[in-house]
GROMACS .gro file of C-alpha atoms in nm:
model
  106
    1MET     CA    1   7.916  -1.085   0.443
    2THR     CA    2   7.816  -1.193   0.805
    3VAL     CA    3   7.472  -1.184   0.983
    4GLY     CA    4   7.631  -0.878   1.191
    5ASP     CA    5   7.704  -0.706   0.866
    6ILE     CA    6   7.349  -0.755   0.752
    7LYS     CA    7   7.201  -0.641   1.063
    8GLU     CA    8   7.424  -0.319   1.060
    9ARG     CA    9   7.310  -0.242   0.703
   10LEU     CA   10   6.929  -0.311   0.798
   11ALA     CA   11   6.923  -0.131   1.116
   12LYS     CA   12   6.741   0.206   1.141
   13LYS     CA   13   6.661   0.468   1.396
   14ALA     CA   14   6.324   0.498   1.506
   15VAL     CA   15   6.092   0.686   1.762
   16VAL     CA   16   5.838   0.468   1.959
   17PHE     CA   17   5.493   0.625   1.986
   18GLN     CA   18   5.287   0.511   2.286
   19THR     CA   19   4.929   0.530   2.215
   20GLY     CA   20   4.618   0.504   2.425
   21GLY     CA   21   4.515   0.546   2.811
   22ILE     CA   22   4.455   0.933   2.809
   23ARG     CA   23   4.235   1.161   2.608
   24PRO     CA   24   4.399   1.451   2.399
   25THR     CA   25   4.433   1.783   2.564
   26LYS     CA   26   4.460   1.958   2.232
   27ALA     CA   27   4.800   2.110   2.369
   28LEU     CA   28   5.042   2.227   2.116
   29LEU     CA   29   5.316   1.962   2.023
   30GLU     CA   30   5.074   1.678   2.138
   31SER     CA   31   5.074   1.410   1.873
   32TRP     CA   32   4.766   1.161   1.875
   33ILE     CA   33   4.604   0.877   1.709
   34GLY     CA   34   4.251   0.920   1.627
   35CYS     CA   35   4.250   1.311   1.658
   36VAL     CA   36   4.333   1.594   1.441
   37CYS     CA   37   4.312   1.912   1.629
   38TRP     CA   38   4.532   2.143   1.414
   39LYS     CA   39   4.470   2.309   1.091
   40MET     CA   40   4.509   2.629   0.883
   41PRO     CA   41   4.212   2.864   0.932
   42ASP     CA   42   4.109   2.803   0.546
   43GLU     CA   43   4.126   2.417   0.565
   44VAL     CA   44   3.826   2.201   0.588
   45VAL     CA   45   3.788   1.828   0.647
   46PRO     CA   46   3.895   1.661   0.306
   47VAL     CA   47   3.635   1.446   0.125
   48ASP     CA   48   3.732   1.138  -0.084
   49LYS     CA   49   3.639   1.051  -0.456
   50GLU     CA   50   3.281   1.040  -0.372
   51GLY     CA   51   3.261   1.353  -0.185
   52LYS     CA   52   3.218   1.177   0.147
   53PRO     CA   53   3.401   1.345   0.434
   54MET     CA   54   3.712   1.170   0.560
   55GLN     CA   55   3.802   1.068   0.919
   56PRO     CA   56   4.079   1.221   1.111
   57ILE     CA   57   4.318   0.959   1.193
   58ALA     CA   58   4.675   1.092   1.350
   59THR     CA   59   4.846   1.427   1.431
   60PHE     CA   60   5.218   1.393   1.451
   61PHE     CA   61   5.418   1.688   1.572
   62LEU     CA   62   5.762   1.620   1.462
   63LYS     CA   63   5.932   1.927   1.587
   64GLU     CA   64   6.075   1.793   1.925
   65LEU     CA   65   6.121   1.423   1.840
   66PRO     CA   66   6.439   1.282   1.967
   67TYR     CA   67   6.501   1.148   1.603
   68ILE     CA   68   6.377   1.270   1.261
   69PRO     CA   69   6.452   1.074   0.934
   70GLU     CA   70   6.630   1.298   0.687
   71TYR     CA   71   6.324   1.291   0.446
   72LEU     CA   72   6.114   1.409   0.704
   73ARG     CA   73   6.343   1.728   0.832
   74GLY     CA   74   6.175   2.083   0.799
   75ILE     CA   75   5.857   1.950   0.856
   76GLU     CA   76   5.684   2.035   1.194
   77LEU     CA   77   5.349   1.868   1.161
   78ILE     CA   78   5.172   1.592   0.958
   79THR     CA   79   4.809   1.542   0.981
   80VAL     CA   80   4.615   1.212   0.828
   81PHE     CA   81   4.280   1.154   0.715
   82ILE     CA   82   4.123   0.842   0.559
   83SER     CA   83   3.815   0.752   0.388
   84GLU     CA   84   3.568   0.497   0.560
   85ASP     CA   85   3.536   0.359   0.204
   86ILE     CA   86   3.917   0.286   0.148
   87CYS     CA   87   3.910  -0.082   0.185
   88GLY     CA   88   3.710  -0.133  -0.139
   89HIS     CA   89   3.956   0.099  -0.317
   90ARG     CA   90   4.313  -0.020  -0.280
   91GLU     CA   91   4.389   0.013  -0.638
   92ASN     CA   92   4.336   0.405  -0.625
   93ALA     CA   93   4.379   0.421  -0.257
   94ASP     CA   94   4.518   0.783  -0.289
   95GLU     CA   95   4.171   0.918  -0.354
   96TYR     CA   96   4.067   0.771  -0.035
   97PHE     CA   97   4.323   0.923   0.216
   98HIS     CA   98   4.484   1.271   0.264
   99ILE     CA   99   4.809   1.368   0.434
  100ARG     CA  100   4.862   1.726   0.496
  101ILE     CA  101   5.216   1.841   0.573
  102TYR     CA  102   5.317   2.145   0.743
  103GLU     CA  103   5.670   2.294   0.765
  104THR     CA  104   5.606   2.547   1.017
  105LEU     CA  105   5.353   2.568   1.321
  106GLU     CA  106   5.315   2.935   1.242
   0.00000   0.00000   0.00000
């Protein structure tokens, strides 16, 4: 096996996400780091294991990206929340972050 063979096997498509420089406009299909502007009417801010509200970390609209990995196809929006206390809970971190997945923007 050559170095070229190894590179070919390891190469993956990706989408580069630029962040910073402007504030969110809250426009539909606008992804952001540090802002979650979209939710279902009945959804509230998730809480961690201690009942503390989590912080909004990111909004990712996938619908119009130039490349979507196979395992994310069929998902149009992902929102991410994280607890301020996550660093002290690496063993059970799943109770200190929350990911919402939306298959449609309807």
